[in-house]
Tab-separated table of C-alpha atoms and ligand atoms in Angstrom:
chain	number	residue	atom	x	y	z
A	1	UNK	CA	-8.960	8.270	38.787
A	2	UNK	CA	-7.820	5.913	36.074
A	3	UNK	CA	-10.710	6.968	33.900
A	4	UNK	CA	-10.019	10.694	34.252
A	5	UNK	CA	-6.364	10.259	33.400
A	6	UNK	CA	-7.114	8.227	30.307
A	7	UNK	CA	-9.618	10.790	29.038
A	8	UNK	CA	-7.103	13.512	29.679
A	9	UNK	CA	-4.368	11.618	27.850
A	10	UNK	CA	-6.648	10.801	24.973
A	11	UNK	CA	-6.751	14.487	24.152
A	12	UNK	CA	-3.042	14.251	23.441
A	13	UNK	CA	-3.875	11.421	20.990
A	14	UNK	CA	-1.830	8.774	22.739
A	15	UNK	CA	-2.496	5.230	21.725
A	16	UNK	CA	-3.224	2.489	24.234
A	17	UNK	CA	0.341	1.150	24.269
A	18	UNK	CA	1.811	4.592	24.947
A	19	UNK	CA	-0.790	5.190	27.621
A	20	UNK	CA	0.008	1.893	29.279
A	21	UNK	CA	3.712	2.728	29.210
A	22	UNK	CA	3.108	6.122	30.827
A	23	UNK	CA	0.904	4.555	33.494
A	24	UNK	CA	3.533	1.929	34.216
A	25	UNK	CA	6.224	4.607	34.490
A	26	UNK	CA	4.073	6.588	36.893
A	27	UNK	CA	3.563	3.485	39.015
A	28	UNK	CA	7.263	2.597	39.002
A	29	UNK	CA	8.348	6.168	39.769
A	30	UNK	CA	6.032	6.538	42.705
A	31	UNK	CA	7.068	4.036	45.326
A	32	UNK	CA	4.142	2.649	47.233
A	33	UNK	CA	1.691	4.044	44.734
A	34	UNK	CA	-1.200	1.731	44.110
A	35	UNK	CA	-3.336	2.261	41.051
A	36	UNK	CA	-6.371	1.034	43.018
A	37	UNK	CA	-5.495	2.954	46.156
A	38	UNK	CA	-8.823	4.738	46.229
A	39	UNK	CA	-10.921	1.813	45.011
A	40	UNK	CA	-12.890	-0.017	47.681
A	41	UNK	CA	-12.979	-3.595	46.549
A	42	UNK	CA	-14.909	-6.239	48.419
A	43	UNK	CA	-12.312	-8.959	48.933
A	44	UNK	CA	-14.179	-11.162	51.373
A	45	UNK	CA	-17.592	-11.599	53.019
A	46	UNK	CA	-18.210	-13.273	56.353
A	47	UNK	CA	-21.424	-13.936	58.274
A	48	UNK	CA	-21.808	-14.234	62.028
A	49	UNK	CA	-25.168	-15.349	63.321
A	50	UNK	CA	-26.032	-14.717	66.966
A	51	UNK	CA	-29.387	-15.427	68.637
A	52	UNK	CA	-30.742	-11.970	67.825
A	53	UNK	CA	-28.564	-10.598	65.060
A	54	UNK	CA	-26.872	-11.322	61.759
A	55	UNK	CA	-23.575	-9.558	61.241
A	56	UNK	CA	-22.197	-9.335	57.721
A	57	UNK	CA	-18.567	-8.308	57.452
A	58	UNK	CA	-17.253	-7.139	54.100
A	59	UNK	CA	-13.457	-7.184	53.938
A	60	UNK	CA	-12.453	-4.146	51.897
A	61	UNK	CA	-9.251	-3.273	50.053
A	62	UNK	CA	-9.563	0.298	51.367
A	63	UNK	CA	-11.800	2.214	53.745
A	64	UNK	CA	-15.115	2.512	51.887
A	65	UNK	CA	-17.520	5.415	51.508
A	66	UNK	CA	-20.982	3.926	51.476
A	67	UNK	CA	-24.701	4.614	51.777
A	68	UNK	CA	-27.228	2.264	53.351
A	69	UNK	CA	-30.907	1.980	52.408
A	70	UNK	CA	-33.715	-0.247	53.631
A	71	UNK	CA	-36.345	-1.104	51.020
A	72	UNK	CA	-39.685	-2.865	51.309
A	73	UNK	CA	-41.820	-5.081	49.064
A	74	UNK	CA	-39.817	-7.234	49.050
A	75	UNK	CA	-37.635	-6.530	52.102
A	76	UNK	CA	-34.053	-5.782	51.134
A	77	UNK	CA	-31.029	-3.832	52.276
A	78	UNK	CA	-29.039	-1.905	49.685
A	79	UNK	CA	-25.485	-0.706	50.180
A	80	UNK	CA	-23.934	1.621	47.588
A	81	UNK	CA	-20.140	1.689	47.675
A	82	UNK	CA	-18.309	4.505	45.976
A	83	UNK	CA	-15.619	3.338	43.581
A	84	UNK	CA	-16.423	-0.206	44.684
A	85	UNK	CA	-15.753	-3.499	42.959
A	86	UNK	CA	-16.646	-7.066	43.778
A	87	UNK	CA	-13.591	-9.303	44.071
A	88	UNK	CA	-15.316	-12.379	45.492
A	89	UNK	CA	-17.387	-15.085	43.888
A	90	UNK	CA	-20.870	-14.752	45.381
A	91	UNK	CA	-21.844	-18.225	44.217
A	92	UNK	CA	-19.202	-19.684	46.553
A	93	UNK	CA	-20.360	-17.787	49.621
A	94	UNK	CA	-22.195	-19.691	52.293
A	95	UNK	CA	-24.815	-17.347	53.740
A	96	UNK	CA	-24.946	-18.209	57.423
A	97	UNK	CA	-27.924	-16.088	58.400
A	98	UNK	CA	-31.487	-16.512	59.550
A	99	UNK	CA	-32.396	-13.205	57.894
A	100	UNK	CA	-30.664	-13.061	54.519
A	101	UNK	CA	-31.903	-15.021	51.565
A	102	UNK	CA	-29.519	-13.939	48.812
A	103	UNK	CA	-26.807	-11.414	47.984
A	104	UNK	CA	-26.373	-9.842	44.549
A	105	UNK	CA	-24.568	-6.853	43.113
A	106	UNK	CA	-24.974	-4.410	40.251
A	107	UNK	CA	-23.347	-1.213	39.124
A	108	UNK	CA	-25.151	2.079	38.830
A	109	UNK	CA	-24.712	3.364	35.275
A	110	UNK	CA	-25.062	6.954	36.495
A	111	UNK	CA	-22.793	7.095	39.526
A	112	UNK	CA	-20.600	4.083	38.825
A	113	UNK	CA	-21.140	2.967	42.422
A	114	UNK	CA	-21.178	-0.709	43.291
A	115	UNK	CA	-24.609	-1.670	44.570
A	116	UNK	CA	-24.814	-4.624	46.971
A	117	UNK	CA	-28.349	-5.916	47.484
A	118	UNK	CA	-29.231	-8.268	50.333
A	119	UNK	CA	-32.612	-9.912	49.758
A	120	UNK	CA	-34.153	-10.530	53.165
A	121	UNK	CA	-36.396	-13.227	54.530
A	122	UNK	CA	-38.231	-10.697	56.683
A	123	UNK	CA	-38.164	-7.136	57.995
A	124	UNK	CA	-34.998	-6.157	59.870
A	125	UNK	CA	-33.395	-3.099	61.411
A	126	UNK	CA	-30.068	-2.501	59.647
A	127	UNK	CA	-27.046	-0.588	60.857
A	128	UNK	CA	-23.703	-0.162	59.142
A	129	UNK	CA	-20.291	1.189	60.051
A	130	UNK	CA	-16.686	0.848	58.969
A	131	UNK	CA	-13.785	-0.540	60.960
A	132	UNK	CA	-10.132	0.361	60.498
A	133	UNK	CA	-7.420	-2.279	60.231
A	134	UNK	CA	-6.490	-3.898	63.550
A	135	UNK	CA	-3.743	-6.485	64.016
A	136	UNK	CA	-3.887	-8.694	60.923
A	137	UNK	CA	-7.437	-7.763	59.870
A	138	UNK	CA	-7.824	-5.016	57.261
A	139	UNK	CA	-10.511	-2.463	56.467
A	140	UNK	CA	-14.042	-3.684	56.999
A	141	UNK	CA	-17.557	-2.579	56.297
A	142	UNK	CA	-19.877	-4.061	58.896
A	143	UNK	CA	-23.613	-4.517	58.461
A	144	UNK	CA	-25.676	-5.536	61.493
A	145	UNK	CA	-29.214	-6.793	60.928
A	146	UNK	CA	-31.387	-6.995	64.002
A	147	UNK	CA	-34.916	-8.158	64.664
A	148	UNK	CA	-37.290	-5.154	64.648
A	149	UNK	CA	-38.585	-6.100	68.087
A	150	UNK	CA	-35.222	-7.047	69.380
A	151	UNK	CA	-35.782	-5.396	72.726
A	152	UNK	CA	-39.021	-7.221	73.370
A	153	UNK	CA	-37.474	-10.551	72.458
A	154	UNK	CA	-34.362	-9.876	74.542
A	155	UNK	CA	-36.388	-8.854	77.581
A	156	UNK	CA	-38.477	-11.997	77.321
A	157	UNK	CA	-35.350	-14.109	77.014
A	158	UNK	CA	-33.804	-12.808	80.184
A	159	UNK	CA	-33.897	-15.124	83.144
A	160	UNK	CA	-34.365	-12.858	86.108
A	161	UNK	CA	-32.995	-13.783	89.477
A	162	UNK	CA	-36.582	-13.961	90.727
A	163	UNK	CA	-37.395	-16.635	88.149
A	164	UNK	CA	-34.817	-18.915	89.605
A	165	UNK	CA	-35.429	-21.215	92.485
A	166	UNK	CA	-34.549	-19.431	95.677
A	167	UNK	CA	-31.546	-21.553	96.394
A	168	UNK	CA	-30.007	-21.369	92.944
A	169	UNK	CA	-26.533	-19.913	92.676
A	170	UNK	CA	-26.571	-18.320	89.267
A	171	UNK	CA	-23.373	-18.199	87.225
A	172	UNK	CA	-22.948	-16.465	83.867
A	173	UNK	CA	-20.144	-18.165	81.974
A	174	UNK	CA	-18.468	-16.031	79.392
A	175	UNK	CA	-16.580	-17.706	76.546
A	176	UNK	CA	-13.911	-15.180	75.571
A	177	UNK	CA	-13.771	-13.706	72.058
A	178	UNK	CA	-15.901	-14.974	69.135
A	179	UNK	CA	-16.887	-14.097	65.582
A	180	UNK	CA	-14.675	-11.375	64.137
A	181	UNK	CA	-12.411	-11.645	67.145
A	182	UNK	CA	-10.722	-15.074	67.099
A	183	UNK	CA	-8.641	-14.336	70.203
A	184	UNK	CA	-5.172	-15.831	70.370
A	185	UNK	CA	-3.742	-18.375	67.949
A	186	UNK	CA	-2.310	-21.584	69.283
A	187	UNK	CA	1.084	-23.180	68.757
A	188	UNK	CA	-0.551	-25.486	66.223
A	189	UNK	CA	-3.150	-23.000	65.076
A	190	UNK	CA	-6.080	-23.541	67.462
A	191	UNK	CA	-8.291	-20.533	67.900
A	192	UNK	CA	-8.885	-19.247	71.400
A	193	UNK	CA	-12.554	-18.458	70.639
A	194	UNK	CA	-13.255	-22.131	69.821
A	195	UNK	CA	-11.511	-23.510	72.904
A	196	UNK	CA	-13.185	-21.019	75.250
A	197	UNK	CA	-16.654	-21.834	73.909
A	198	UNK	CA	-16.093	-25.550	74.278
A	199	UNK	CA	-14.882	-25.184	77.883
A	200	UNK	CA	-17.701	-22.745	78.721
A	201	UNK	CA	-20.316	-25.170	77.374
A	202	UNK	CA	-18.887	-28.035	79.422
A	203	UNK	CA	-18.760	-25.880	82.544
A	204	UNK	CA	-22.370	-24.736	82.075
A	205	UNK	CA	-23.459	-28.329	81.614
A	206	UNK	CA	-21.768	-29.566	84.744
A	207	UNK	CA	-23.024	-26.608	86.818
A	208	UNK	CA	-26.572	-27.208	85.610
A	209	UNK	CA	-26.323	-30.773	86.844
A	210	UNK	CA	-25.732	-29.541	90.396
A	211	UNK	CA	-28.593	-29.055	92.780
A	212	UNK	CA	-28.901	-25.434	93.764
A	213	UNK	CA	-26.850	-24.105	90.887
A	214	UNK	CA	-27.664	-22.733	87.496
A	215	UNK	CA	-25.465	-21.490	84.664
A	216	UNK	CA	-26.013	-19.673	81.403
A	217	UNK	CA	-23.625	-18.715	78.649
A	218	UNK	CA	-23.108	-15.118	77.593
A	219	UNK	CA	-22.105	-16.271	74.096
A	220	UNK	CA	-23.701	-19.421	72.712
A	221	UNK	CA	-22.039	-19.618	69.295
A	222	UNK	CA	-19.342	-18.200	67.059
A	223	UNK	CA	-20.250	-14.542	66.963
A	224	UNK	CA	-18.928	-11.347	68.386
A	225	UNK	CA	-20.237	-9.938	71.656
A	226	UNK	CA	-18.905	-6.647	72.978
A	227	UNK	CA	-17.264	-6.580	76.387
A	228	UNK	CA	-19.921	-4.299	77.762
A	229	UNK	CA	-22.724	-6.606	76.525
A	230	UNK	CA	-21.084	-9.475	78.368
A	231	UNK	CA	-21.044	-7.578	81.645
A	232	UNK	CA	-24.580	-6.342	81.008
A	233	UNK	CA	-25.918	-9.878	80.614
A	234	UNK	CA	-24.531	-10.809	84.025
A	235	UNK	CA	-25.922	-7.651	85.602
A	236	UNK	CA	-29.375	-7.867	84.053
A	237	UNK	CA	-29.724	-11.514	84.879
A	238	UNK	CA	-28.747	-10.909	88.475
A	239	UNK	CA	-25.815	-13.307	88.398
A	240	UNK	CA	-24.039	-14.311	91.599
A	241	UNK	CA	-20.872	-14.816	89.600
A	242	UNK	CA	-19.540	-13.836	86.179
A	243	UNK	CA	-16.782	-16.135	85.009
A	244	UNK	CA	-14.914	-15.358	81.820
A	245	UNK	CA	-12.964	-18.179	80.178
A	246	UNK	CA	-9.817	-17.496	78.165
A	247	UNK	CA	-6.819	-19.331	76.740
A	248	UNK	CA	-4.426	-16.670	75.583
A	249	UNK	CA	-1.080	-16.612	73.865
A	250	UNK	CA	2.068	-15.017	75.201
A	251	UNK	CA	5.144	-13.820	73.313
A	252	UNK	CA	7.292	-16.322	75.196
A	253	UNK	CA	6.102	-19.759	74.103
A	254	UNK	CA	7.593	-21.415	77.172
A	255	UNK	CA	5.098	-19.664	79.421
A	256	UNK	CA	2.363	-22.094	80.385
A	257	UNK	CA	-0.208	-22.878	83.019
A	258	UNK	CA	-3.422	-21.388	84.295
A	259	UNK	CA	-4.084	-18.233	86.236
A	260	UNK	CA	-7.156	-16.580	87.680
A	261	UNK	CA	-7.639	-12.841	87.417
A	262	UNK	CA	-9.644	-10.251	89.266
A	263	UNK	CA	-10.167	-6.593	88.539
A	264	UNK	CA	-7.630	-4.009	89.449
A	265	UNK	CA	-8.469	-0.362	88.893
A	266	UNK	CA	-4.786	0.444	89.108
A	267	UNK	CA	-3.878	-1.691	86.106
A	268	UNK	CA	-1.902	-4.873	85.771
A	269	UNK	CA	0.318	-6.286	88.507
A	270	UNK	CA	2.811	-7.927	86.159
A	271	UNK	CA	4.192	-8.064	82.636
A	272	UNK	CA	1.933	-10.978	81.727
A	273	UNK	CA	-0.997	-9.048	83.184
A	274	UNK	CA	-0.212	-5.972	81.141
A	275	UNK	CA	0.118	-8.022	77.988
A	276	UNK	CA	-3.205	-9.800	78.591
A	277	UNK	CA	-4.979	-6.632	79.641
A	278	UNK	CA	-4.000	-4.855	76.429
A	279	UNK	CA	-4.990	-7.771	74.233
A	280	UNK	CA	-8.274	-8.452	75.968
A	281	UNK	CA	-9.368	-4.842	76.066
A	282	UNK	CA	-8.605	-4.545	72.350
A	283	UNK	CA	-11.331	-6.978	71.479
A	284	UNK	CA	-13.911	-4.318	70.685
A	285	UNK	CA	-11.632	-2.862	68.041
A	286	UNK	CA	-11.372	-6.289	66.460
A	287	UNK	CA	-14.936	-7.343	66.898
A	288	UNK	CA	-16.509	-4.137	65.853
A	289	UNK	CA	-18.262	-1.919	68.263
A	290	UNK	CA	-18.913	1.145	66.158
A	291	UNK	CA	-16.969	4.238	67.031
A	292	UNK	CA	-19.931	5.964	68.716
A	293	UNK	CA	-20.464	3.110	71.135
A	294	UNK	CA	-16.756	2.866	71.790
A	295	UNK	CA	-16.529	6.570	72.555
A	296	UNK	CA	-19.227	6.295	75.189
A	297	UNK	CA	-17.897	3.095	76.542
A	298	UNK	CA	-14.784	3.749	78.601
A	299	UNK	CA	-15.949	6.887	80.461
A	300	UNK	CA	-19.246	5.190	81.332
A	301	UNK	CA	-17.526	2.193	82.736
A	302	UNK	CA	-14.967	4.328	84.497
A	303	UNK	CA	-17.724	6.449	86.028
A	304	UNK	CA	-19.711	3.470	87.207
A	305	UNK	CA	-16.544	2.010	88.586
A	306	UNK	CA	-15.857	5.123	90.596
A	307	UNK	CA	-19.391	5.765	91.767
A	308	UNK	CA	-20.471	2.350	92.876
A	309	UNK	CA	-18.526	0.604	95.524
A	310	UNK	CA	-16.648	-2.163	93.873
A	311	UNK	CA	-14.682	-3.167	96.915
A	312	UNK	CA	-17.205	-5.768	97.998
A	313	UNK	CA	-17.459	-7.237	94.542
A	314	UNK	CA	-13.699	-7.373	94.131
A	315	UNK	CA	-13.282	-8.890	97.585
A	316	UNK	CA	-15.742	-11.659	96.745
A	317	UNK	CA	-14.143	-12.164	93.340
A	318	UNK	CA	-10.773	-12.525	95.016
A	319	UNK	CA	-12.096	-15.146	97.349
A	320	UNK	CA	-13.800	-17.182	94.610
A	321	UNK	CA	-10.672	-16.908	92.471
A	322	UNK	CA	-8.554	-18.276	95.326
A	323	UNK	CA	-10.847	-21.288	95.702
A	324	UNK	CA	-10.627	-22.010	91.984
A	325	UNK	CA	-6.827	-21.668	91.965
A	326	UNK	CA	-6.589	-24.192	94.803
A	327	UNK	CA	-8.551	-26.701	92.740
A	328	UNK	CA	-6.725	-25.989	89.470
A	329	UNK	CA	-3.416	-26.472	91.262
A	330	UNK	CA	-4.351	-30.120	91.820
A	331	UNK	CA	-4.591	-30.888	88.103
A	332	UNK	CA	-2.233	-28.508	86.316
A	333	UNK	CA	0.521	-25.912	86.500
A	334	UNK	CA	-0.726	-22.651	88.001
A	335	UNK	CA	1.246	-19.439	87.664
A	336	UNK	CA	0.597	-18.081	91.065
A	337	UNK	CA	-1.160	-19.326	94.157
A	338	UNK	CA	-2.844	-15.952	94.493
A	339	UNK	CA	-5.338	-14.332	92.135
A	340	UNK	CA	-3.692	-11.943	89.684
A	341	UNK	CA	-4.829	-8.412	89.058
A	342	UNK	CA	-5.385	-6.509	85.834
A	343	UNK	CA	-7.716	-3.880	84.420
A	344	UNK	CA	-9.840	-6.163	82.259
A	345	UNK	CA	-12.885	-4.267	80.999
A	346	UNK	CA	-14.972	-7.425	81.079
A	347	UNK	CA	-14.478	-7.590	84.859
A	348	UNK	CA	-15.642	-4.014	85.435
A	349	UNK	CA	-19.016	-4.899	86.811
A	350	UNK	CA	-19.507	-3.477	90.283
A	351	UNK	CA	-22.736	-5.369	90.889
A	352	UNK	CA	-21.447	-8.847	90.127
A	353	UNK	CA	-18.362	-10.650	91.421
A	354	UNK	CA	-16.365	-11.247	88.254
A	355	UNK	CA	-13.323	-13.356	87.547
A	356	UNK	CA	-11.353	-14.300	84.470
A	357	UNK	CA	-9.846	-17.759	84.217
A	358	UNK	CA	-6.891	-18.111	81.886
A	359	UNK	CA	-7.109	-21.841	81.376
A	360	UNK	CA	-3.611	-21.956	79.899
A	361	UNK	CA	-1.507	-20.429	77.163
A	362	UNK	CA	-2.250	-21.847	73.739
A	363	UNK	CA	1.071	-20.430	72.558
A	364	UNK	CA	2.648	-23.244	74.574
A	365	UNK	CA	2.611	-26.627	72.819
A	366	UNK	CA	1.722	-28.680	75.934
A	367	UNK	CA	-1.002	-26.317	77.097
A	368	UNK	CA	-2.517	-26.215	73.631
A	369	UNK	CA	-2.556	-30.004	73.408
A	370	UNK	CA	-4.324	-30.212	76.773
A	371	UNK	CA	-6.817	-27.482	76.028
A	372	UNK	CA	-7.855	-29.154	72.794
A	373	UNK	CA	-8.542	-32.426	74.552
A	374	UNK	CA	-12.095	-33.060	75.603
A	375	UNK	CA	-11.098	-35.125	78.638
A	376	UNK	CA	-8.770	-32.387	79.883
A	377	UNK	CA	-11.515	-29.810	79.363
A	378	UNK	CA	-13.781	-31.942	81.570
A	379	UNK	CA	-11.127	-32.197	84.272
A	380	UNK	CA	-10.659	-28.468	84.078
A	381	UNK	CA	-14.369	-27.666	84.326
A	382	UNK	CA	-14.736	-30.023	87.291
A	383	UNK	CA	-11.949	-28.196	89.070
A	384	UNK	CA	-13.551	-24.830	88.386
A	385	UNK	CA	-16.882	-26.195	89.618
A	386	UNK	CA	-15.246	-27.464	92.809
A	387	UNK	CA	-13.738	-24.039	93.382
A	388	UNK	CA	-17.096	-22.314	92.925
A	389	UNK	CA	-18.747	-24.869	95.210
A	390	UNK	CA	-16.139	-24.446	97.889
A	391	UNK	CA	-16.653	-20.711	97.897
A	392	UNK	CA	-20.459	-20.629	97.926
A	393	UNK	CA	-20.628	-23.379	100.498
A	394	UNK	CA	-19.197	-21.009	103.079
A	395	UNK	CA	-20.404	-17.713	101.632
A	396	UNK	CA	-24.109	-17.434	101.053
A	397	UNK	CA	-25.151	-14.501	98.873
A	398	UNK	CA	-27.969	-12.256	100.112
A	399	UNK	CA	-31.383	-13.807	99.680
A	400	UNK	CA	-30.019	-17.105	98.510
A	401	UNK	CA	-30.938	-20.179	100.475
A	402	UNK	CA	-28.033	-22.482	100.402
A	403	UNK	CA	-29.590	-25.319	102.371
A	404	UNK	CA	-29.823	-27.630	99.439
A	405	UNK	CA	-26.405	-26.909	98.045
A	406	UNK	CA	-24.492	-26.806	101.297
A	407	UNK	CA	-25.984	-29.945	102.811
A	408	UNK	CA	-25.413	-31.813	99.596
A	409	UNK	CA	-21.871	-30.681	99.325
A	410	UNK	CA	-20.987	-31.355	102.937
A	411	UNK	CA	-22.296	-34.879	102.778
A	412	UNK	CA	-20.693	-35.381	99.383
A	413	UNK	CA	-24.087	-35.781	97.791
A	414	UNK	CA	-23.701	-34.040	94.510
A	415	UNK	CA	-26.267	-35.564	92.214
A	416	UNK	CA	-26.581	-36.068	88.504
A	417	UNK	CA	-29.933	-36.358	86.813
A	418	UNK	CA	-29.760	-38.909	84.034
A	419	UNK	CA	-30.626	-37.605	80.582
A	420	UNK	CA	-31.037	-39.516	77.339
A	421	UNK	CA	-27.663	-40.585	75.947
A	422	UNK	CA	-25.894	-40.698	79.333
A	423	UNK	CA	-23.733	-43.717	80.073
A	424	UNK	CA	-22.242	-44.731	83.386
A	425	UNK	CA	-18.707	-44.401	82.033
A	426	UNK	CA	-19.398	-40.909	80.679
A	427	UNK	CA	-20.824	-39.785	84.031
A	428	UNK	CA	-17.862	-41.300	85.893
A	429	UNK	CA	-15.500	-39.521	83.541
A	430	UNK	CA	-17.367	-36.252	83.865
A	431	UNK	CA	-17.136	-36.184	87.658
A	432	UNK	CA	-13.719	-37.766	87.864
A	433	UNK	CA	-14.898	-40.796	89.881
A	434	UNK	CA	-14.555	-44.483	89.132
A	435	UNK	CA	-17.451	-46.523	87.752
A	436	UNK	CA	-17.221	-49.000	90.601
A	437	UNK	CA	-17.643	-46.224	93.192
A	438	UNK	CA	-20.614	-44.892	91.252
A	439	UNK	CA	-22.185	-48.367	91.207
A	440	UNK	CA	-21.462	-48.924	94.895
A	441	UNK	CA	-22.776	-45.510	96.064
A	442	UNK	CA	-25.971	-45.892	94.111
A	443	UNK	CA	-26.438	-49.614	94.659
A	444	UNK	CA	-26.513	-50.231	90.914
A	445	UNK	CA	-26.707	-53.875	89.908
A	446	UNK	CA	-26.225	-53.146	86.216
A	447	UNK	CA	-24.968	-50.257	84.129
A	448	UNK	CA	-28.390	-49.621	82.622
A	449	UNK	CA	-29.488	-46.082	83.440
A	450	UNK	CA	-33.009	-44.828	83.893
A	451	UNK	CA	-33.651	-41.442	82.284
A	452	UNK	CA	-34.799	-38.920	84.907
A	453	UNK	CA	-33.328	-40.808	87.884
A	454	UNK	CA	-30.730	-39.020	90.011
A	455	UNK	CA	-27.380	-40.587	90.735
A	456	UNK	CA	-25.446	-39.576	93.822
A	457	UNK	CA	-21.888	-38.647	92.904
A	458	UNK	CA	-19.567	-39.883	95.674
A	459	UNK	CA	-17.143	-37.525	97.442
A	460	UNK	CA	-16.857	-35.118	94.619
A	461	UNK	CA	-15.623	-32.297	96.812
B	1	ZN	ZN1	-8.502	-14.073	75.584
């Protein structure tokens, strides 16, 4: 645009100063006019590495028109951006990817397009799409690089219910948000995605230390995972429970405390519920499901929801949620003694009882302080574990033999298998029992621990 105008003006033999003056006048006279309005400048590059995918997000000054090519010998991905410019220093970019070796750019002398070349470490399957501005994130060009045999790898990686020991209660723990979607921002700037992952990891660890229970994480690092993928993981793995962890913000910073949510197909039961529901269900706009996937998403879920009977699943979810609330109420403020209801997409999973635990509001200074603290996170995860225990102790899922779990729980014999690095004080802290009780119950004469040995945890429930 700038080029055309200058050529045009040149024919009227204007000198550079006059031209600049005219351009300036045009800019001043047209409010909101931006000389680079049509240029698509790359103003930032971010990398998100997940177990099977590298996502590269280019922050753009405007919605870009681009073409994607995959080239071989050597493997590389080429993106041509019309009217593009590079406004970042590539030497200062940390490439967090198992697939990309280097990024460089050039400009096509013929078309004037900006060419971005990603030199790859191996063959990949690329996919690109653009995302419109959402909340405080602007235009983006997203490039997803997947393993060519992604499906094979993913299938192999799936733990099927049949692989588990018969008595294992299998829980998929879902750390809310991640990658492009940071979730809520705390009173002092904590990110929800970081807090949820930390709590989810602690909860998985403590569940995996229980006899008769097993947990896996839906998201294992800082990357984006669509809501539907999260529910799919739980379904495909045959989970007995899907538990999504969140720590949202609310417009009123005085609001604090935890709450446990179950699915409602009629929408939210309260103002807080409506607020959370809208924010949570927005995550795919932030995190970047491409428009095609998003279009197919809601009706599919809605259809499944209608067709398959969800009543049973919701009833179970309600019951588990109630048990968890009872435990949380012993250690912190809870909003409501009953489970709350909202139309969270991540809970729309007819086959698997699904609950969402709001561990607190990070918009509240006290809640944020607690949620950042490792010892509070441990207390919290122990309470959630107790709630899950309490439920499954009296409700055995089909085909699951609860003998081991229920007898252990009833007699207070939760055990902990000692792993390298464990100390008696850390174990005591983890289960919320005193060291002297641990010593007494296990007849320990010293605090030296033998790796592999099981300790009985006294009266945990
Ligand atoms: Zn959230």
